[in-house]
Coordinates of C-alpha atoms in Angstrom, one line a residue:
X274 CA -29.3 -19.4 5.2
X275 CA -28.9 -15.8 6.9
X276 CA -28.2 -12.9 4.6
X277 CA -27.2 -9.9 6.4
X278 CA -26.8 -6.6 4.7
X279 CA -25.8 -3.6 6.3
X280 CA -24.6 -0.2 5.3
X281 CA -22.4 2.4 7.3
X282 CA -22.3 6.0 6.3
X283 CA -19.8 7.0 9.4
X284 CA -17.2 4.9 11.1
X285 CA -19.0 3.5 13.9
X286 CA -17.4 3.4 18.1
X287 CA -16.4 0.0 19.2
X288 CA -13.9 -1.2 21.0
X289 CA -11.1 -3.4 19.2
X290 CA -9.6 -3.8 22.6
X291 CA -6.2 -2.7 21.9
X292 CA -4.7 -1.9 25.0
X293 CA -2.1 0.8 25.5
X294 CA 1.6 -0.3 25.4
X295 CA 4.9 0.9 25.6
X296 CA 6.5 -2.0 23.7
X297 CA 4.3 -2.3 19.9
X298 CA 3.6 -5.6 19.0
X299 CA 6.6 -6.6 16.5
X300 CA 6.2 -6.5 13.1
X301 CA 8.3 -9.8 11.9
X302 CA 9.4 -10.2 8.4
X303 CA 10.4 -13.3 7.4
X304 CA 10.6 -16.1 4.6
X305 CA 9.4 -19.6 3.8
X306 CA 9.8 -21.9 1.3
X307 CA 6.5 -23.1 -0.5
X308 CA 6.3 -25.6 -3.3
X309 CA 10.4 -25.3 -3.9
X310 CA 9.9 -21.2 -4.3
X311 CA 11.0 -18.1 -1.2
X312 CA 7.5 -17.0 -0.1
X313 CA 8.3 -13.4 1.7
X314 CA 5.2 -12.7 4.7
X315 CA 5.1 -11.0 7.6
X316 CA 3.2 -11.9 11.1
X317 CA 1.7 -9.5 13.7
X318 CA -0.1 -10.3 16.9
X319 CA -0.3 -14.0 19.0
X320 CA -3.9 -14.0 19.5
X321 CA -6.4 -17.0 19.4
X322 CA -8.3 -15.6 15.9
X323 CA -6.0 -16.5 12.5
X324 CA -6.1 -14.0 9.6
X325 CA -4.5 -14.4 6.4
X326 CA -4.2 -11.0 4.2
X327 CA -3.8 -11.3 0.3
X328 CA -2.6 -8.4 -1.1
X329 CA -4.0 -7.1 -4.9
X330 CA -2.4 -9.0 -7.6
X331 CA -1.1 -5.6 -9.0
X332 CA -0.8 -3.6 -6.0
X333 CA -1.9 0.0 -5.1
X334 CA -1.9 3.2 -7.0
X335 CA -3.9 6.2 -5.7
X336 CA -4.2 8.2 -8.8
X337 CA -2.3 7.5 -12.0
X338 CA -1.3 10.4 -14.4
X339 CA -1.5 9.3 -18.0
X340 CA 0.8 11.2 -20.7
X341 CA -1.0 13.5 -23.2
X342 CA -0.3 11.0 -25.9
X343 CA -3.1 8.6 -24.7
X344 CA -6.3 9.1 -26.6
X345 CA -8.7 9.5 -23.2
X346 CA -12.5 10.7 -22.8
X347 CA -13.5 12.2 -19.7
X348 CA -15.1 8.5 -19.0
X349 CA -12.2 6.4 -19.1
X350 CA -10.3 9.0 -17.4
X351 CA -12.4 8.8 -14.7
X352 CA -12.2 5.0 -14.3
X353 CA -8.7 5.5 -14.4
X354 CA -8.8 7.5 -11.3
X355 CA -9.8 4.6 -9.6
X356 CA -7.8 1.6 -10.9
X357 CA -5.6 1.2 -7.9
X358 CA -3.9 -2.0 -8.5
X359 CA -0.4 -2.5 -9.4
X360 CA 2.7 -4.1 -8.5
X361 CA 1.7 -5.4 -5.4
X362 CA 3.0 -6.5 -2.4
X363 CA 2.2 -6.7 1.4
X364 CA 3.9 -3.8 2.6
X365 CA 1.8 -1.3 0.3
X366 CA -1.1 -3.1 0.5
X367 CA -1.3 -4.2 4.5
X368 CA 1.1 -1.0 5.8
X369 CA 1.9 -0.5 9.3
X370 CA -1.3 1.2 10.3
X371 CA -3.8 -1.0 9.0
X372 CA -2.0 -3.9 11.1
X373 CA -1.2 -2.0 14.3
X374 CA -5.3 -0.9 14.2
X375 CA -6.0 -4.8 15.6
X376 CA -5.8 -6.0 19.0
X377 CA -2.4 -8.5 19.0
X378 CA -4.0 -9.9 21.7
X379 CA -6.9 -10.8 19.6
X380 CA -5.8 -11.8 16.0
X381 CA -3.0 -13.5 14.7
X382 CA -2.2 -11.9 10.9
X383 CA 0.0 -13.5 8.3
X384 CA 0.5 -11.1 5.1
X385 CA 2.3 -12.7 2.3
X386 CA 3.2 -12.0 -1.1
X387 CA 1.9 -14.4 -4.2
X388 CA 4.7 -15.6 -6.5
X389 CA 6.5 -13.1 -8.4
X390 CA 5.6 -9.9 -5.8
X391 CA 7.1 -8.4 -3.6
X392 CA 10.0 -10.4 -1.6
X393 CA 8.3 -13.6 -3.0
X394 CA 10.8 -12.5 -6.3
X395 CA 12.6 -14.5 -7.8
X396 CA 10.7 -15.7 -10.2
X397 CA 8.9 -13.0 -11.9
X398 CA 5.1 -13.0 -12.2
X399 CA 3.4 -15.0 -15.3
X400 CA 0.0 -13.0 -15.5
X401 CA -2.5 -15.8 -16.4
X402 CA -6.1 -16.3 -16.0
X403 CA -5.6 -19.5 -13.3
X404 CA -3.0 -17.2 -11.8
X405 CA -5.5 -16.6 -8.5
X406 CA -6.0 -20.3 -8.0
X407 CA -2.6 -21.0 -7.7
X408 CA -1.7 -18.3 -5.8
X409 CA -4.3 -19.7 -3.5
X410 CA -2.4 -22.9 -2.9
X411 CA 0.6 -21.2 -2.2
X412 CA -1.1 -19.2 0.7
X413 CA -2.7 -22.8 2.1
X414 CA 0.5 -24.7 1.9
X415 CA 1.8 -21.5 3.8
X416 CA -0.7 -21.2 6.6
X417 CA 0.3 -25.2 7.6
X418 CA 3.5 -24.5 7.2
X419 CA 3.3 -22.1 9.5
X420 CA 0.7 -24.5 11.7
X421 CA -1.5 -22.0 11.5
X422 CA -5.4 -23.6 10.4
X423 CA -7.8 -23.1 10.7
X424 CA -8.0 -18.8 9.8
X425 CA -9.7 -16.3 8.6
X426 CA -9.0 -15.1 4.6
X427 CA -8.9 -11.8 3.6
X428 CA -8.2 -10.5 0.5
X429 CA -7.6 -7.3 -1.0
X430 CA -9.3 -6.2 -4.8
X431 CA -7.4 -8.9 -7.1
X432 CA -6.2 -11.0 -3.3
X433 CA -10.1 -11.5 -2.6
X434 CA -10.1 -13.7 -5.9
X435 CA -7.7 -15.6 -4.8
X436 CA -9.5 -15.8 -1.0
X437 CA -12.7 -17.1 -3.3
X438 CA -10.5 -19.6 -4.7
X439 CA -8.4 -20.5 -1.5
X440 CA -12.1 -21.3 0.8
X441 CA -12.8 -23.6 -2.5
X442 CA -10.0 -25.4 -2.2
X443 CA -9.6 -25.6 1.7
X444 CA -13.4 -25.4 3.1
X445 CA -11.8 -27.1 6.5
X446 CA -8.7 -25.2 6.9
X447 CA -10.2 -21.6 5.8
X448 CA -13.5 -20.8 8.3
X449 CA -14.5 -17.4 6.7
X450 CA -13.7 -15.2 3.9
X451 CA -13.6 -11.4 3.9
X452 CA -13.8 -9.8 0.4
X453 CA -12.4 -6.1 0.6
X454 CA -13.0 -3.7 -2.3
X455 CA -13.6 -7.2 -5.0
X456 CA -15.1 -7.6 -7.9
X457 CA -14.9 -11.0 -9.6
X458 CA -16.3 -9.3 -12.7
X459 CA -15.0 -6.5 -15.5
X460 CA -16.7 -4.9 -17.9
X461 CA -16.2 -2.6 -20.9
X462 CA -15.1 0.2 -18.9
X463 CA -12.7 -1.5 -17.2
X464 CA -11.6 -3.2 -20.3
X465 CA -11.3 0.3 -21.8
X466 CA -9.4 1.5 -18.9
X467 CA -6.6 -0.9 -18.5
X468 CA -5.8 -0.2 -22.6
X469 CA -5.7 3.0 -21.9
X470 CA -3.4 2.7 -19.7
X471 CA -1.2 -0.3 -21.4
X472 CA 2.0 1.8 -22.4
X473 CA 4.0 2.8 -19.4
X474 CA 6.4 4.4 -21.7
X475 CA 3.8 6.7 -21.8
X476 CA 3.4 7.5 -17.8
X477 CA 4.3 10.8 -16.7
X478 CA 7.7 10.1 -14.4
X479 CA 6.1 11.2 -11.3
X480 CA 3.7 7.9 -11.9
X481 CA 6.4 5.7 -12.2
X482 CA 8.7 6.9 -8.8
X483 CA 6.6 4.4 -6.6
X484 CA 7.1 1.7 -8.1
X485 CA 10.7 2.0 -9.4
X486 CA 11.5 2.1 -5.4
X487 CA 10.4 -1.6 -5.3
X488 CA 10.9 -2.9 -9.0
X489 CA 13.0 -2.3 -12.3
X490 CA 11.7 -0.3 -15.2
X491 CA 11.4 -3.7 -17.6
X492 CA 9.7 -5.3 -14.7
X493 CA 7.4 -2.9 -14.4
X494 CA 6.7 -2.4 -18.2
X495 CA 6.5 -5.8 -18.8
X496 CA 4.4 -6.8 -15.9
X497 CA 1.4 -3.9 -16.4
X498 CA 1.3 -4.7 -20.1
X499 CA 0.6 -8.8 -19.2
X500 CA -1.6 -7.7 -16.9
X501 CA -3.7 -5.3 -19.2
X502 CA -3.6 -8.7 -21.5
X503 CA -5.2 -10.9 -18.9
X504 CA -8.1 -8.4 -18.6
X505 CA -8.9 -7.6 -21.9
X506 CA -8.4 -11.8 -22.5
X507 CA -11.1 -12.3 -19.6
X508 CA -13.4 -9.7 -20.9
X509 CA -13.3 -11.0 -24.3
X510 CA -12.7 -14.6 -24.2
X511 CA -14.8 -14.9 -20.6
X512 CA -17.5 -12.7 -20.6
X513 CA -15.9 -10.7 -18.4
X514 CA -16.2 -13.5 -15.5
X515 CA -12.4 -14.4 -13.5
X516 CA -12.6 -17.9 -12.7
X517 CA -13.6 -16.7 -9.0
X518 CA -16.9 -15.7 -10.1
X519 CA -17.8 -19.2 -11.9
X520 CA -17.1 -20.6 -8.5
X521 CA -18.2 -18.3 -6.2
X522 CA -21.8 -20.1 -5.2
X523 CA -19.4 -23.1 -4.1
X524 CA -18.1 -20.9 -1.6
X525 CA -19.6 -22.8 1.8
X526 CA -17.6 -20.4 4.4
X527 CA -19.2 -17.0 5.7
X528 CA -18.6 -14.3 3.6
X529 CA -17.9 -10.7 5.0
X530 CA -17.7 -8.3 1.8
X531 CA -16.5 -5.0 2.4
X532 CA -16.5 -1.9 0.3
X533 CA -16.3 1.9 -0.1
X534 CA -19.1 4.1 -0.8
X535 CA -17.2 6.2 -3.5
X536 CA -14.8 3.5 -4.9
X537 CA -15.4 3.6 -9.0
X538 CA -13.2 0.2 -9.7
X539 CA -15.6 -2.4 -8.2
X540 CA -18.4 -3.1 -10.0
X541 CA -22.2 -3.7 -7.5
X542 CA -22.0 -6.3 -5.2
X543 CA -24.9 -7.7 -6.3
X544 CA -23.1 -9.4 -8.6
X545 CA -21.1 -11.7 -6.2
X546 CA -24.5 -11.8 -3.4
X547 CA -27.0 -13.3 -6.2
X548 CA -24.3 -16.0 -6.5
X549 CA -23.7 -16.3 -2.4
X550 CA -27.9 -16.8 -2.2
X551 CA -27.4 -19.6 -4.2
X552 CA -24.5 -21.6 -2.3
X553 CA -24.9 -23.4 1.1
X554 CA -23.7 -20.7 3.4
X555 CA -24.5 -20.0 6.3
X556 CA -24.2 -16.2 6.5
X557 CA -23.1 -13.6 3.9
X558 CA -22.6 -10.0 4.9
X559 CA -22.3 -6.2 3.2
X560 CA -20.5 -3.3 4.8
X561 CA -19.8 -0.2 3.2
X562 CA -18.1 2.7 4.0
X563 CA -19.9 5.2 3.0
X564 CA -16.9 8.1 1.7
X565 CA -14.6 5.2 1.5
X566 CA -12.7 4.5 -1.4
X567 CA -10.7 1.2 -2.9
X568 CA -8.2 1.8 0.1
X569 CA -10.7 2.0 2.6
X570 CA -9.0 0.3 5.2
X571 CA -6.0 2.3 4.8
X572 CA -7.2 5.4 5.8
X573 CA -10.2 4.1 7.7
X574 CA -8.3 1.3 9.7
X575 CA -10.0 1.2 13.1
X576 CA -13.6 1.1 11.1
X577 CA -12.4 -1.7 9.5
X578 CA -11.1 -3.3 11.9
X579 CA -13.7 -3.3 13.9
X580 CA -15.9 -4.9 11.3
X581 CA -13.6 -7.8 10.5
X582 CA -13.4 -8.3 14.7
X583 CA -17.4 -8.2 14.7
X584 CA -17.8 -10.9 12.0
X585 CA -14.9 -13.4 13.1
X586 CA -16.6 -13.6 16.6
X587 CA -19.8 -13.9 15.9
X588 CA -18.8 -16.7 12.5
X589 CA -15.9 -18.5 14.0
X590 CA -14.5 -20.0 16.9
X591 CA -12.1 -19.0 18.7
X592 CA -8.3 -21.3 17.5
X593 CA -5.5 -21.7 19.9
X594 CA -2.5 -22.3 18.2
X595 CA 0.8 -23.2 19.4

């Protein structure tokens, strides 16, 4: 077993070999039924490395204002500051820039919704603690439906749970997992936070614009408080372990995990690498961004995809796809 840890305080020069063009490399939206339900993704790039991108369960929020009638100290507050997930979807979470900052030439990307986000709507979402592993099913039965395997899994805060639970399922169709800004743990804080934060009657409207753009007021009341549930049912029922962290030493795949230096929602990472030690793997790997936050790869793109290029070719080998 290798285990490779390594810390960035700047973005780092490299070349992601992405070679000027006058035509960008299309952006294709499009649709696929899985398991009997519309499963909304879009593609970018046609090259010989496969990537799948999970967005966060919940989505994206930079900072959310709380309403004066939520009983907050300064701690919980401050947590708050960094909860970015919510309602989410591959657009928010895997926007233009982050996709356009990787050589088409070089990697093939699929970004699809789970069940219940996004364009992968209707149904609605049942938030439930096994939600992650079936989420990862429906992004396996995607990938060879879209005769795509073997690739590359990335996922997001809540996504990298499911990638966890998708390289368990699939060890010979996934070939290397890339946790950005996970934790497979909460603890009281968090707890504390997503109570605090339950009511979204009790947002101030400017919280709320966002996500009205995408989804109805019900929808979005109804989904934050279930979600709120499931966290304070995992904290208290679970010891504050998701079901991705009582597997994550089964995990046989190379692990790249990738954080920010100043992102408050994740909890240390030595709390997923004790468990990585102590699986057969071949290779797990840290990078951090040092003044990177939960959306590090949004508005450090290049640095991060220059990472994810690094580990794929030195972990994996090189697919050709038709």
């Amino acid at each position: 077993m290798t285990r490779m840890l390594v810390a960035e305080s700047q973005p780092q020069t490299g070349q992601v070999a992405k070679p000027p063009s006058d035509i960008p490399e299309p952006i294709i939206e499009a649709y696929a039924e899985i398991n009997d339900l519309p499963i909304g993704y879009c593609r970018y790039g046609h090259g010989p490395y496969v990537f799948l991108f999970i967005c966060g369960g919940v989505g994206q929020l930079f900072t959310l204002p709380i309403a004066k009638l939520c009983i907050l100290n300064s701690l919980i507050l401050h947590i708050m500051n960094f909860y970015h997930e919510f309602l989410g979807c591959y657009k928010k979470d895997f926007p233009e820039n982050v996709l356009r900052a990787f050589d088409p030439n070089f990697a093939t990307i699929i970004c699809f919704d789970p069940p219940g986000y996004g364009k992968s709507r209707p149904p609605d979402r049942k938030q439930e603690v096994q939600l992650n592993k079936k989420d990862a099913k429906f992004g396996i039965a995607l990938m060879k439906h879209l005769n795509l395997v073997p690739f590359s899994c990335l996922g997001w805060s809540e996504g990298g749970r499911t990638a966890i639970h998708l390289a368990q399922l699939a060890p010979r169709e996934c070939n290397s997992v890339i946790l950005l800004s996970t934790s497979t743990q909460i603890d009281f804080r968090g707890d504390m936070a997503f109570k605090g934060m339950r009511n979204t009657d009790q947002w101030l409207p400017n919280a709320k614009e966002t996500y009205l753009a995408h989804y109805s007021e019900e929808f979005l009341r109804e989904q934050w408080a279930a979600l709120c549930d499931l966290v304070s049912t995992v904290y208290k029922d679970l010891g504050g372990r998701f079901p991705s962290d009582m597997i994550l030493s089964q995990v046989k795949q190379p692990v790249l995990i990738v954080n920010g230096g100043t992102d408050r929602f994740i909890l240390d990472p030595k709390h997923m690498t004790d468990k990585l030690q102590n699986a057969s793997i071949q290779t797990f790997r840290v990078e951090v961004h040092a003044q990177g936050g939960h959306d590090l790869h949004i508005k450090y793109p290049r640095w991060f995809a220059i990472k994810l290029t690094q580990f794929v070719r030195e972990n994996t080998q090189k697919k050709l796809h038709k």
